[in-house]
Tab-separated table of C-alpha atoms (C1' of nucleotides) in Angstrom:
chain	number	residue	atom	x	y	z
T	178	MET	CA	-3.970	18.271	-29.822
T	179	ALA	CA	-6.346	20.418	-28.084
T	180	GLU	CA	-7.594	19.746	-24.567
T	181	HIS	CA	-10.821	17.820	-24.611
T	182	GLU	CA	-10.602	17.246	-28.323
T	183	CYS	CA	-13.120	14.636	-29.005
T	184	VAL	CA	-14.813	14.768	-25.666
T	185	GLN	CA	-15.891	18.206	-26.178
T	186	LEU	CA	-17.424	17.605	-29.508
T	187	VAL	CA	-19.892	14.915	-28.461
T	188	PRO	CA	-23.504	15.884	-27.441
T	189	ILE	CA	-23.667	12.763	-25.071
T	190	PHE	CA	-21.249	14.583	-22.653
T	191	SER	CA	-22.793	18.080	-23.159
T	192	GLU	CA	-23.996	18.110	-19.432
T	193	LEU	CA	-20.758	17.528	-17.895
T	194	GLY	CA	-18.306	20.367	-16.571
T	195	SER	CA	-14.783	20.910	-17.584
T	196	GLU	CA	-13.157	18.675	-14.873
T	197	GLN	CA	-15.595	15.643	-15.758
T	198	LEU	CA	-14.534	16.131	-19.215
T	199	ASP	CA	-10.752	16.028	-18.027
T	200	THR	CA	-11.419	12.779	-16.280
T	201	ILE	CA	-12.922	11.179	-19.429
T	202	GLU	CA	-10.412	12.475	-21.807
T	203	SER	CA	-7.760	10.591	-19.741
T	204	ILE	CA	-9.341	7.372	-20.466
T	205	VAL	CA	-9.742	7.885	-23.993
T	206	ARG	CA	-7.629	6.368	-26.638
T	207	HIS	CA	-6.759	8.208	-29.885
T	208	HIS	CA	-6.387	6.586	-33.322
T	209	HIS	CA	-5.661	7.967	-36.784
T	210	TYR	CA	-6.833	6.325	-39.926
T	211	PRO	CA	-5.758	7.228	-43.514
T	212	ALA	CA	-8.567	7.543	-45.920
T	213	GLY	CA	-9.750	4.333	-47.269
T	214	SER	CA	-8.670	2.422	-44.324
T	215	THR	CA	-10.721	0.085	-42.279
T	216	LEU	CA	-11.895	0.945	-38.815
T	217	PHE	CA	-13.761	-2.282	-38.019
T	218	GLY	CA	-15.404	-4.984	-39.801
T	219	ALA	CA	-18.396	-7.434	-39.127
T	220	ASP	CA	-17.782	-10.094	-36.689
T	221	ASP	CA	-15.279	-7.860	-34.896
T	222	PRO	CA	-15.725	-7.763	-31.064
T	223	LEU	CA	-17.673	-4.766	-30.104
T	224	ASP	CA	-15.837	-3.494	-27.145
T	225	SER	CA	-15.556	0.184	-27.317
T	226	LEU	CA	-17.594	3.258	-28.124
T	227	MET	CA	-15.983	5.347	-30.925
T	228	ILE	CA	-16.115	9.042	-31.508
T	229	VAL	CA	-15.248	10.686	-34.565
T	230	ALA	CA	-13.002	13.489	-33.568
T	231	ASN	CA	-12.533	14.691	-37.238
T	232	GLY	CA	-13.071	13.224	-40.569
T	233	GLN	CA	-15.677	11.103	-42.042
T	234	VAL	CA	-16.578	7.556	-41.878
T	235	LYS	CA	-18.951	5.287	-43.939
T	236	VAL	CA	-20.687	2.538	-42.033
T	237	TYR	CA	-22.061	-0.173	-44.233
T	238	GLN	CA	-23.451	-3.850	-44.299
T	239	LEU	CA	-22.774	-6.598	-46.822
T	240	ALA	CA	-25.781	-8.656	-47.749
T	241	ALA	CA	-25.639	-12.427	-48.465
T	242	ASN	CA	-25.154	-11.690	-52.163
T	243	GLY	CA	-22.284	-9.503	-51.738
T	244	ARG	CA	-23.836	-6.124	-52.219
T	245	GLU	CA	-23.069	-3.218	-50.015
T	246	GLN	CA	-25.501	-1.137	-48.163
T	247	LEU	CA	-24.459	2.198	-46.803
T	248	LEU	CA	-26.186	2.706	-43.361
T	249	TYR	CA	-24.594	5.818	-41.960
T	250	LEU	CA	-22.409	8.434	-42.757
T	251	LEU	CA	-20.669	9.543	-39.513
T	252	GLN	CA	-19.311	13.168	-39.306
T	253	THR	CA	-16.991	14.769	-36.837
T	254	GLY	CA	-18.856	14.471	-33.383
T	255	ASP	CA	-20.909	11.429	-34.153
T	256	ILE	CA	-20.558	8.246	-32.028
T	257	ASP	CA	-20.720	4.578	-33.114
T	258	GLY	CA	-20.838	1.454	-31.236
T	259	GLU	CA	-23.682	2.338	-28.813
T	260	ALA	CA	-25.762	-0.615	-30.012
T	261	ALA	CA	-24.088	-3.167	-27.712
T	262	LEU	CA	-22.832	-1.383	-24.777
T	263	PHE	CA	-24.178	-3.822	-22.227
T	264	GLU	CA	-24.180	-7.117	-24.106
T	265	ASN	CA	-21.325	-9.216	-25.396
T	266	GLN	CA	-22.075	-8.723	-29.084
T	267	ARG	CA	-20.117	-8.509	-32.403
T	268	ARG	CA	-20.408	-6.071	-34.967
T	269	THR	CA	-22.602	-6.287	-37.796
T	270	SER	CA	-21.253	-3.689	-40.072
T	271	PHE	CA	-18.107	-2.351	-41.519
T	272	GLY	CA	-16.373	1.089	-41.007
T	273	GLU	CA	-14.232	2.680	-43.375
T	274	ALA	CA	-12.774	6.115	-43.204
T	275	LEU	CA	-13.532	8.168	-46.300
T	276	VAL	CA	-11.172	10.798	-45.671
T	277	PRO	CA	-8.165	10.902	-43.221
T	278	THR	CA	-9.702	10.651	-39.799
T	279	ASP	CA	-9.198	10.896	-35.911
T	280	VAL	CA	-11.109	8.687	-33.834
T	281	CYS	CA	-11.149	8.405	-30.042
T	282	SER	CA	-12.419	5.396	-28.314
T	283	ILE	CA	-13.655	4.499	-24.754
T	284	ARG	CA	-13.559	0.921	-23.786
T	285	ARG	CA	-17.003	-0.673	-22.961
T	286	SER	CA	-16.161	-1.030	-19.103
T	287	ASP	CA	-15.101	2.412	-18.755
T	288	PHE	CA	-18.070	3.848	-20.552
T	289	GLN	CA	-20.385	1.563	-18.346
T	290	ASP	CA	-18.710	3.178	-15.361
T	291	LEU	CA	-19.242	6.586	-16.739
T	292	MET	CA	-22.969	5.968	-17.298
T	293	GLN	CA	-23.188	4.843	-13.508
T	294	LYS	CA	-21.744	8.009	-12.306
T	295	TYR	CA	-23.412	10.468	-14.628
T	296	PRO	CA	-26.753	9.402	-15.541
T	297	SER	CA	-27.447	12.264	-17.825
T	298	ILE	CA	-24.926	10.267	-20.280
T	299	SER	CA	-27.722	7.337	-20.615
T	300	ILE	CA	-30.209	9.529	-21.421
T	301	ASN	CA	-28.303	11.274	-24.157
T	302	VAL	CA	-27.254	7.882	-25.428
T	303	LEU	CA	-30.984	6.945	-25.630
T	304	ASN	CA	-31.724	9.976	-27.608
T	305	VAL	CA	-28.874	9.280	-30.005
T	306	PHE	CA	-30.515	5.813	-30.260
T	307	GLY	CA	-33.878	7.451	-31.069
T	308	LYS	CA	-32.543	9.592	-33.848
T	309	ARG	CA	-30.781	6.846	-35.381
T	310	LEU	CA	-33.644	4.585	-35.032
T	311	SER	CA	-36.147	7.165	-36.522
T	312	GLN	CA	-33.787	8.010	-39.414
T	313	LEU	CA	-33.411	4.342	-40.388
T	314	GLU	CA	-37.051	3.871	-40.134
T	315	ARG	CA	-37.540	6.641	-42.784
T	316	GLN	CA	-34.694	5.089	-44.971
T	317	THR	CA	-36.236	1.493	-44.777
T	318	THR	CA	-39.808	3.042	-45.711
T	319	SER	CA	-38.201	5.143	-48.419
T	320	THR	CA	-36.204	2.261	-50.160
T	321	ALA	CA	-39.137	-0.230	-49.802
T	322	THR	CA	-41.957	1.949	-51.099
T	323	GLU	CA	-40.668	4.792	-53.281
T	324	SER	CA	-38.925	4.975	-56.720
T	325	VAL	CA	-35.509	5.904	-57.269
T	326	GLU	CA	-36.433	9.017	-58.564
T	327	ALA	CA	-38.367	9.986	-55.517
T	328	ARG	CA	-35.629	8.616	-53.096
T	329	LEU	CA	-32.995	10.851	-54.891
T	330	ALA	CA	-35.004	13.894	-55.074
T	331	ASN	CA	-35.622	13.553	-51.345
T	332	TYR	CA	-32.026	12.988	-50.529
T	333	ILE	CA	-31.122	16.108	-52.553
T	334	THR	CA	-33.650	18.250	-50.847
T	335	GLU	CA	-32.958	17.061	-47.611
T	336	THR	CA	-29.104	17.503	-47.843
T	337	ALA	CA	-29.623	21.058	-49.019
T	338	ALA	CA	-31.995	21.779	-46.245
T	339	ALA	CA	-29.607	20.448	-43.606
T	340	LEU	CA	-26.790	22.599	-45.098
T	341	LYS	CA	-29.213	25.639	-45.342
T	342	THR	CA	-28.113	26.298	-48.822
T	343	ASP	CA	-29.296	25.709	-52.572
T	344	THR	CA	-25.877	24.956	-53.866
T	345	PHE	CA	-23.847	22.159	-52.360
T	346	LYS	CA	-21.330	19.361	-53.085
T	347	LEU	CA	-22.446	15.936	-52.774
T	348	PRO	CA	-20.635	14.268	-49.810
T	349	LEU	CA	-20.448	11.138	-51.380
T	350	LYS	CA	-19.144	9.238	-54.495
T	351	LYS	CA	-22.017	8.173	-56.779
T	352	LYS	CA	-21.051	4.604	-55.729
T	353	ASP	CA	-21.475	5.191	-52.178
T	354	LEU	CA	-24.641	7.247	-52.675
T	355	ALA	CA	-26.076	4.599	-54.658
T	356	THR	CA	-25.644	1.876	-51.687
T	357	PHE	CA	-27.200	4.538	-49.445
T	358	LEU	CA	-29.961	5.117	-51.667
T	359	GLY	CA	-30.551	1.132	-52.544
T	360	THR	CA	-29.752	1.899	-56.197
T	361	THR	CA	-26.880	1.952	-58.754
T	362	PRO	CA	-24.406	4.811	-59.771
T	363	GLU	CA	-26.016	4.520	-63.326
T	364	SER	CA	-29.419	5.137	-62.113
T	365	ILE	CA	-28.230	8.228	-60.112
T	366	SER	CA	-26.424	9.584	-63.283
T	367	ARG	CA	-29.508	9.255	-65.307
T	368	LYS	CA	-31.955	10.597	-62.756
T	369	LEU	CA	-29.817	13.616	-62.018
T	370	ALA	CA	-29.470	14.174	-65.804
T	371	LEU	CA	-33.233	14.005	-66.062
T	372	PHE	CA	-33.620	16.585	-63.005
T	373	GLU	CA	-31.389	18.797	-64.967
T	374	ARG	CA	-33.323	18.451	-68.354
T	375	GLN	CA	-36.404	19.278	-66.398
T	376	GLY	CA	-34.640	22.487	-65.027
T	377	LEU	CA	-34.995	21.388	-61.540
T	378	ILE	CA	-31.349	21.221	-60.733
T	379	THR	CA	-28.236	22.302	-62.346
T	380	GLN	CA	-25.021	20.082	-61.997
T	381	LYS	CA	-21.611	21.730	-61.898
T	382	PRO	CA	-18.066	20.201	-61.791
T	383	GLY	CA	-16.903	18.682	-58.613
T	384	LYS	CA	-20.051	16.920	-57.604
T	385	VAL	CA	-21.735	20.325	-56.805
T	386	ILE	CA	-25.472	20.509	-57.539
T	387	GLU	CA	-27.650	23.606	-57.433
T	388	ILE	CA	-31.426	23.237	-56.803
T	389	ASN	CA	-33.689	25.235	-58.795
T	390	ASP	CA	-37.008	24.274	-57.824
T	391	ALA	CA	-37.290	22.385	-54.687
T	392	ASP	CA	-40.943	21.999	-54.539
T	393	GLN	CA	-41.295	20.687	-58.113
T	394	LEU	CA	-38.416	18.155	-57.076
T	395	LEU	CA	-40.659	16.732	-54.554
T	396	TRP	CA	-43.740	16.770	-56.948
F	1056	MET	CA	-56.712	-9.107	-13.690
F	1057	ALA	CA	-53.625	-10.514	-12.329
F	1058	GLU	CA	-51.140	-9.020	-9.960
F	1059	HIS	CA	-48.118	-7.406	-11.738
F	1060	GLU	CA	-49.974	-8.131	-15.076
F	1061	CYS	CA	-47.952	-6.478	-17.732
F	1062	VAL	CA	-45.166	-5.185	-15.730
F	1063	GLN	CA	-43.979	-8.705	-14.944
F	1064	LEU	CA	-43.917	-9.505	-18.621
F	1065	VAL	CA	-41.544	-6.985	-19.563
F	1066	PRO	CA	-37.740	-7.800	-19.632
F	1067	ILE	CA	-36.809	-4.032	-18.974
F	1068	PHE	CA	-38.147	-4.477	-15.652
F	1069	SER	CA	-36.644	-7.910	-15.055
F	1070	GLU	CA	-34.094	-6.880	-12.350
F	1071	LEU	CA	-36.478	-5.247	-9.961
F	1072	GLY	CA	-38.089	-6.858	-6.883
F	1073	SER	CA	-41.775	-7.686	-6.193
F	1074	GLU	CA	-42.534	-4.380	-4.311
F	1075	GLN	CA	-40.812	-2.144	-6.772
F	1076	LEU	CA	-43.128	-3.895	-9.497
F	1077	ASP	CA	-45.839	-2.963	-7.279
F	1078	THR	CA	-44.899	0.536	-7.185
F	1079	ILE	CA	-44.560	0.581	-10.978
F	1080	GLU	CA	-47.937	-1.240	-11.473
F	1081	SER	CA	-49.597	1.387	-9.597
F	1082	ILE	CA	-48.607	4.172	-12.024
F	1083	VAL	CA	-49.448	2.181	-14.994
F	1084	ARG	CA	-52.712	2.705	-17.059
F	1085	HIS	CA	-54.668	-0.009	-18.582
F	1086	HIS	CA	-56.209	0.187	-22.064
F	1087	HIS	CA	-58.021	-2.268	-24.300
F	1088	TYR	CA	-58.181	-2.131	-28.020
F	1089	PRO	CA	-60.173	-4.327	-30.342
F	1090	ALA	CA	-58.713	-5.900	-33.422
F	1091	GLY	CA	-58.052	-3.486	-36.291
F	1092	SER	CA	-58.290	-0.441	-33.827
F	1093	THR	CA	-55.604	2.451	-33.738
F	1094	LEU	CA	-53.254	2.649	-30.828
F	1095	PHE	CA	-51.519	5.810	-32.193
F	1096	GLY	CA	-50.839	7.745	-35.211
F	1097	ALA	CA	-47.929	9.655	-36.841
F	1098	ASP	CA	-47.762	13.208	-35.280
F	1099	ASP	CA	-49.351	12.142	-32.150
F	1100	PRO	CA	-47.612	13.422	-29.132
F	1101	LEU	CA	-45.226	11.068	-27.560
F	1102	ASP	CA	-46.052	11.046	-24.044
F	1103	SER	CA	-45.983	7.650	-22.744
F	1104	LEU	CA	-44.414	4.243	-23.257
F	1105	MET	CA	-46.606	1.419	-24.203
F	1106	ILE	CA	-46.477	-2.002	-23.147
F	1107	VAL	CA	-48.094	-4.945	-24.879
F	1108	ALA	CA	-49.707	-6.940	-22.314
F	1109	ASN	CA	-51.516	-9.236	-24.370
F	1110	GLY	CA	-52.148	-9.329	-28.115
F	1111	GLN	CA	-50.355	-8.025	-31.112
F	1112	VAL	CA	-49.704	-4.834	-32.677
F	1113	LYS	CA	-48.274	-3.694	-36.054
F	1114	VAL	CA	-46.221	-0.679	-36.307
F	1115	TYR	CA	-46.111	0.965	-39.662
F	1116	GLN	CA	-45.100	4.133	-41.546
F	1117	LEU	CA	-46.698	5.714	-44.534
F	1118	ALA	CA	-44.494	6.678	-47.366
F	1119	ALA	CA	-45.140	10.061	-49.339
F	1120	ASN	CA	-46.824	8.214	-51.953
F	1121	GLY	CA	-49.272	6.578	-49.563
F	1122	ARG	CA	-47.874	3.117	-49.321
F	1123	GLU	CA	-47.440	1.426	-46.211
F	1124	GLN	CA	-44.325	-0.044	-44.505
F	1125	LEU	CA	-44.500	-2.361	-41.677
F	1126	LEU	CA	-41.479	-1.793	-39.297
F	1127	TYR	CA	-42.203	-4.054	-36.303
F	1128	LEU	CA	-44.697	-6.541	-35.053
F	1129	LEU	CA	-45.145	-6.239	-31.349
F	1130	GLN	CA	-46.097	-9.274	-29.392
F	1131	THR	CA	-46.902	-9.830	-25.981
F	1132	GLY	CA	-44.165	-8.309	-23.593
F	1133	ASP	CA	-42.848	-5.917	-26.273
F	1134	ILE	CA	-42.627	-2.274	-25.784
F	1135	ASP	CA	-43.339	0.367	-28.334
F	1136	GLY	CA	-40.603	1.344	-30.691
F	1137	GLU	CA	-40.180	5.103	-30.028
F	1138	ALA	CA	-36.776	5.562	-28.678
F	1139	ALA	CA	-37.192	9.528	-28.574
F	1140	LEU	CA	-38.847	9.178	-24.969
F	1141	PHE	CA	-36.878	11.695	-23.617
F	1142	GLU	CA	-37.252	14.482	-26.333
F	1143	ASN	CA	-40.443	16.644	-26.817
F	1144	GLN	CA	-41.272	14.903	-30.116
F	1145	ARG	CA	-44.099	13.434	-31.980
F	1146	ARG	CA	-44.463	9.843	-33.284
F	1147	THR	CA	-43.467	9.056	-36.674
F	1148	SER	CA	-45.346	5.767	-37.110
F	1149	PHE	CA	-48.875	4.119	-36.762
F	1150	GLY	CA	-49.724	1.521	-34.279
F	1151	GLU	CA	-52.797	-0.699	-35.000
F	1152	ALA	CA	-53.914	-3.981	-33.013
F	1153	LEU	CA	-54.069	-6.945	-35.266
F	1154	VAL	CA	-56.030	-8.965	-32.514
F	1155	PRO	CA	-57.830	-7.894	-29.472
F	1156	THR	CA	-55.019	-6.206	-27.204
F	1157	ASP	CA	-54.341	-5.175	-23.896
F	1158	VAL	CA	-51.907	-2.331	-23.349
F	1159	CYS	CA	-50.287	-0.829	-20.466
F	1160	SER	CA	-48.847	2.632	-20.617
F	1161	ILE	CA	-46.600	4.562	-18.553
F	1162	ARG	CA	-46.305	8.343	-18.845
F	1163	ARG	CA	-43.177	9.886	-19.703
F	1164	SER	CA	-42.173	11.940	-16.894
F	1165	ASP	CA	-42.996	8.700	-14.731
F	1166	PHE	CA	-40.807	6.411	-16.852
F	1167	GLN	CA	-38.104	9.192	-16.524
F	1168	ASP	CA	-38.438	9.182	-12.686
F	1169	LEU	CA	-38.231	5.278	-12.776
F	1170	MET	CA	-35.007	5.317	-14.636
F	1171	GLN	CA	-33.369	7.797	-12.352
F	1172	LYS	CA	-34.344	5.678	-9.425
F	1173	TYR	CA	-33.461	2.140	-11.117
F	1174	PRO	CA	-30.468	2.403	-13.285
F	1175	SER	CA	-30.824	-0.996	-14.483
F	1176	ILE	CA	-34.059	0.049	-16.498
F	1177	SER	CA	-32.068	2.391	-18.460
F	1178	ILE	CA	-29.534	-0.367	-19.382
F	1179	ASN	CA	-32.237	-2.789	-20.371
F	1180	VAL	CA	-34.045	-0.070	-22.588
F	1181	LEU	CA	-30.590	0.514	-24.188
F	1182	ASN	CA	-30.199	-3.248	-24.750
F	1183	VAL	CA	-33.909	-3.438	-26.413
F	1184	PHE	CA	-33.253	-0.428	-28.639
F	1185	GLY	CA	-29.822	-2.001	-29.563
F	1186	LYS	CA	-31.572	-5.046	-30.842
F	1187	ARG	CA	-34.208	-3.143	-32.802
F	1188	LEU	CA	-31.411	-1.026	-34.291
F	1189	SER	CA	-29.503	-3.915	-35.529
F	1190	GLN	CA	-32.905	-5.705	-36.656
F	1191	LEU	CA	-33.635	-2.684	-38.766
F	1192	GLU	CA	-30.177	-2.348	-40.212
F	1193	ARG	CA	-30.567	-5.850	-41.490
F	1194	GLN	CA	-33.933	-5.073	-42.717
F	1195	THR	CA	-32.928	-2.077	-44.691
F	1196	THR	CA	-29.929	-3.966	-46.227
F	1197	SER	CA	-31.993	-6.988	-47.217
F	1198	THR	CA	-34.750	-4.975	-48.787
F	1199	ALA	CA	-32.387	-2.496	-50.693
F	1200	THR	CA	-30.121	-5.241	-52.034
F	1201	GLU	CA	-31.950	-8.683	-52.226
F	1202	SER	CA	-34.487	-10.028	-54.409
F	1203	VAL	CA	-38.136	-10.790	-53.279
F	1204	GLU	CA	-37.573	-14.406	-53.614
F	1205	ALA	CA	-34.460	-14.155	-51.312
F	1206	ARG	CA	-36.127	-11.955	-48.603
F	1207	LEU	CA	-39.170	-14.203	-48.396
F	1208	ALA	CA	-36.876	-17.216	-47.978
F	1209	ASN	CA	-35.123	-15.502	-45.444
F	1210	TYR	CA	-38.250	-14.445	-43.622
F	1211	ILE	CA	-39.556	-18.079	-43.686
F	1212	THR	CA	-36.487	-19.699	-42.348
F	1213	GLU	CA	-35.827	-17.223	-39.667
F	1214	THR	CA	-39.470	-17.378	-38.473
F	1215	ALA	CA	-39.073	-21.002	-38.236
F	1216	ALA	CA	-35.843	-20.940	-36.397
F	1217	ALA	CA	-37.304	-18.469	-34.086
F	1218	LEU	CA	-40.072	-20.705	-33.204
F	1219	LYS	CA	-37.880	-23.882	-33.283
F	1220	THR	CA	-40.184	-25.911	-35.677
F	1221	ASP	CA	-40.352	-26.659	-39.375
F	1222	THR	CA	-43.957	-26.174	-39.419
F	1223	PHE	CA	-45.542	-23.070	-38.365
F	1224	LYS	CA	-48.387	-20.579	-39.203
F	1225	LEU	CA	-47.563	-17.177	-40.665
F	1226	PRO	CA	-48.258	-14.603	-38.130
F	1227	LEU	CA	-49.444	-11.841	-40.697
F	1228	LYS	CA	-51.792	-11.664	-43.511
F	1229	LYS	CA	-49.997	-11.596	-46.855
F	1230	LYS	CA	-50.951	-8.032	-47.245
F	1231	ASP	CA	-49.126	-7.008	-44.118
F	1232	LEU	CA	-46.265	-9.457	-44.583
F	1233	ALA	CA	-45.840	-7.635	-48.082
F	1234	THR	CA	-45.427	-4.277	-46.650
F	1235	PHE	CA	-42.932	-5.762	-44.006
F	1236	LEU	CA	-40.798	-7.399	-46.918
F	1237	GLY	CA	-41.077	-4.481	-49.270
F	1238	THR	CA	-43.198	-6.195	-51.894
F	1239	THR	CA	-46.709	-7.141	-52.774
F	1240	PRO	CA	-49.297	-9.919	-51.729
F	1241	GLU	CA	-49.281	-11.038	-55.295
F	1242	SER	CA	-45.401	-11.534	-55.304
F	1243	ILE	CA	-45.654	-13.372	-52.182
F	1244	SER	CA	-48.042	-15.836	-53.447
F	1245	ARG	CA	-46.157	-16.509	-56.625
F	1246	LYS	CA	-42.864	-17.093	-54.766
F	1247	LEU	CA	-44.385	-19.271	-52.309
F	1248	ALA	CA	-45.987	-21.420	-55.092
F	1249	LEU	CA	-42.643	-21.355	-56.645
F	1250	PHE	CA	-40.891	-22.598	-53.365
F	1251	GLU	CA	-43.657	-25.442	-53.329
F	1252	ARG	CA	-43.214	-26.487	-57.108
F	1253	GLN	CA	-39.505	-26.803	-56.170
F	1254	GLY	CA	-40.290	-29.015	-53.338
F	1255	LEU	CA	-38.777	-26.533	-50.823
F	1256	ILE	CA	-41.820	-26.030	-48.651
F	1257	THR	CA	-45.472	-27.248	-48.465
F	1258	GLN	CA	-48.353	-25.145	-47.994
F	1259	LYS	CA	-51.327	-26.063	-45.923
F	1260	PRO	CA	-54.680	-24.437	-45.132
F	1261	GLY	CA	-54.497	-21.588	-42.790
F	1262	LYS	CA	-51.400	-19.951	-43.853
F	1263	VAL	CA	-49.472	-22.869	-42.397
F	1264	ILE	CA	-46.062	-23.560	-44.123
F	1265	GLU	CA	-43.854	-26.479	-43.642
F	1266	ILE	CA	-40.259	-26.209	-44.639
F	1267	ASN	CA	-38.908	-29.178	-46.408
F	1268	ASP	CA	-35.348	-28.161	-47.213
F	1269	ALA	CA	-34.231	-25.089	-45.225
F	1270	ASP	CA	-30.529	-25.226	-46.731
F	1271	GLN	CA	-31.908	-25.156	-50.297
F	1272	LEU	CA	-34.268	-22.350	-49.497
F	1273	LEU	CA	-31.248	-20.125	-48.724
F	1274	TRP	CA	-29.336	-21.368	-51.724
L	865	DA	C1'	-75.044	-23.271	-41.606
L	866	DT	C1'	-75.162	-19.480	-44.715
L	867	DC	C1'	-74.035	-15.726	-46.947
L	868	DA	C1'	-71.182	-11.322	-47.628
L	869	DG	C1'	-66.831	-9.520	-47.605
L	870	DA	C1'	-62.096	-10.074	-47.048
L	871	DA	C1'	-58.029	-12.539	-48.484
L	872	DC	C1'	-55.696	-14.955	-51.660
L	873	DT	C1'	-54.350	-16.952	-56.341
L	874	DT	C1'	-53.316	-16.808	-61.012
L	875	DG	C1'	-52.530	-14.775	-65.610
L	876	DA	C1'	-51.183	-11.281	-68.787
L	877	DC	C1'	-48.930	-7.026	-69.484
L	878	DG	C1'	-45.551	-3.418	-68.849
L	879	DG	C1'	-42.223	-0.258	-66.952
L	880	DC	C1'	-38.634	0.616	-63.911
L	881	DC	C1'	-34.202	-0.031	-63.258
L	882	DG	C1'	-30.227	-3.273	-62.820
L	883	DT	C1'	-26.554	-4.932	-65.969
L	884	DC	C1'	-22.944	-4.931	-69.093
L	885	DA	C1'	-20.112	-2.097	-72.091
L	886	DA	C1'	-17.422	1.660	-73.828
L	887	DG	C1'	-16.139	6.031	-74.004
L	888	DA	C1'	-15.732	10.665	-71.392
L	889	DA	C1'	-14.402	13.312	-67.145
L	890	DA	C1'	-12.260	13.780	-63.186
L	891	DT	C1'	-9.154	12.614	-59.535
L	892	DT	C1'	-4.621	11.228	-57.486
L	893	DC	C1'	-0.038	10.513	-57.264
L	894	DA	C1'	4.738	10.855	-58.454
I	212	DT	C1'	2.155	19.043	-64.494
I	213	DG	C1'	1.266	14.646	-66.908
I	214	DA	C1'	-0.006	10.032	-66.671
I	215	DA	C1'	-2.523	6.254	-64.577
I	216	DT	C1'	-6.616	5.039	-62.234
I	217	DT	C1'	-10.878	5.836	-60.659
I	218	DT	C1'	-15.181	7.690	-61.217
I	219	DC	C1'	-18.629	9.092	-64.127
I	220	DT	C1'	-21.934	9.016	-68.316
I	221	DT	C1'	-24.618	7.514	-71.655
I	222	DG	C1'	-26.652	3.797	-74.631
I	223	DA	C1'	-29.148	-0.899	-75.457
I	224	DC	C1'	-30.973	-4.652	-73.527
I	225	DG	C1'	-33.596	-7.635	-70.701
I	226	DG	C1'	-35.535	-9.446	-66.396
I	227	DC	C1'	-37.640	-8.732	-62.203
I	228	DC	C1'	-41.693	-7.383	-60.127
I	229	DG	C1'	-45.545	-4.153	-59.751
I	230	DT	C1'	-50.303	-3.373	-61.508
I	231	DC	C1'	-54.903	-4.645	-62.946
I	232	DA	C1'	-58.329	-8.007	-63.360
I	233	DA	C1'	-61.002	-11.957	-62.489
I	234	DG	C1'	-62.037	-16.081	-60.401
I	235	DT	C1'	-61.623	-18.653	-56.026
I	236	DT	C1'	-60.770	-19.558	-51.445
I	237	DC	C1'	-61.296	-18.476	-46.671
I	238	DT	C1'	-63.324	-16.094	-42.619
I	239	DG	C1'	-66.376	-14.485	-39.433
I	240	DA	C1'	-70.828	-12.550	-38.384
I	241	DT	C1'	-75.658	-13.293	-38.069
DNA sequence: ATCAGAACTTGACGGCCGTCAAGAAATTCA
DNA sequence: TGAATTTCTTGACGGCCGTCAAGTTCTGAT
């Protein structure tokens, strides 16, 4: 594997120099998870910060009625576990690798030491928090107040905008996308078919979607 | 007004000594907002951290269709929700005083200096945002996967548990509670009436609710 | 205390969307 | 590559709950 592997990937360490990254790399643990395997579950002790070195991880919760809610889709370079870095808490969500995934982890006490030594890290962590909070705030507002149609249209245009392309492949199975948007796979199928009938999008094999009229899609 | 007024109230400064609190107090600005007035709006520049010294503030977003989503209810001692304090960003939500409210604010640059000087502050801020994040995760899961009935029942039992009492007054108008739970005032009225018919709660004048059977309320 | 306005309750109605089911398409693995 | 399994699509149906409306209760200001 490469030199600073995961440590280099992560924005929270971006202000650090090469030797400092070496130091961090030396205290990092490496893990590999096959597709479909579980990284962590609710009630697990939350004792380390995880860095996705390569792959894709879905983070979800289970409601009391057993239904699943996808909260985050972690990509290469994303971190997780920052929510309780200084408190003894347990996890509240599940983590599952969607593809073969490499993960680096730093134990909580080690990370605390790092933050003492390099204050820029704490500020970066706070910013990661901020992004996650505002993403989640928007998600909450969206699922609570908008129709499935509007939420799906939003998701499509935002995903396309993030990739800077009009034609892209959905990064999730419809089942997972459904739990992310707070709906069902059937409803997604129907709404996509509707968008296609309206000429707003074109669906191609392999979960590929082409946007024909982004403005109209958002009303 | 008292000595350390708001600064003393806030958990994020709890590790600091009296003279340090004095220093902070000296850079704090005080504001008063009458009930119903706006503290901040979406797109306002995010240039200071706000501390609720006394009163109650609702923080909400507006969806594209104009509907309101209540995200947080800030009480005395709470700080406002924007975690993006270290990036040049704008606010994403609205803040409105529900009762006459005193607020102290610290300018962003001053707060950044404080965090450099007293690392305990950053750690406390991380913990506050961590709690807020997991609260919001649960809220998202709840509104996306559970029925109005289940969400309301949950809200009632949790509020009662937090107050350690079976009889309590709803801290919000039904209209605001509705936007918090992702429903409508009418539905809340109906479900409360249903719970009362089932003997699970008793409603009394003045938004007071008495829980008769907490277990049954959650199934 | 009185009154105007806001908040709440209750009923009727309808539409969105979740559920169940069955067949089609796509993906995986030997 | 081919078969087995998973995922997806489409239809029919029904219930939850949002909307509209009208009446009632509550609240707060004069």
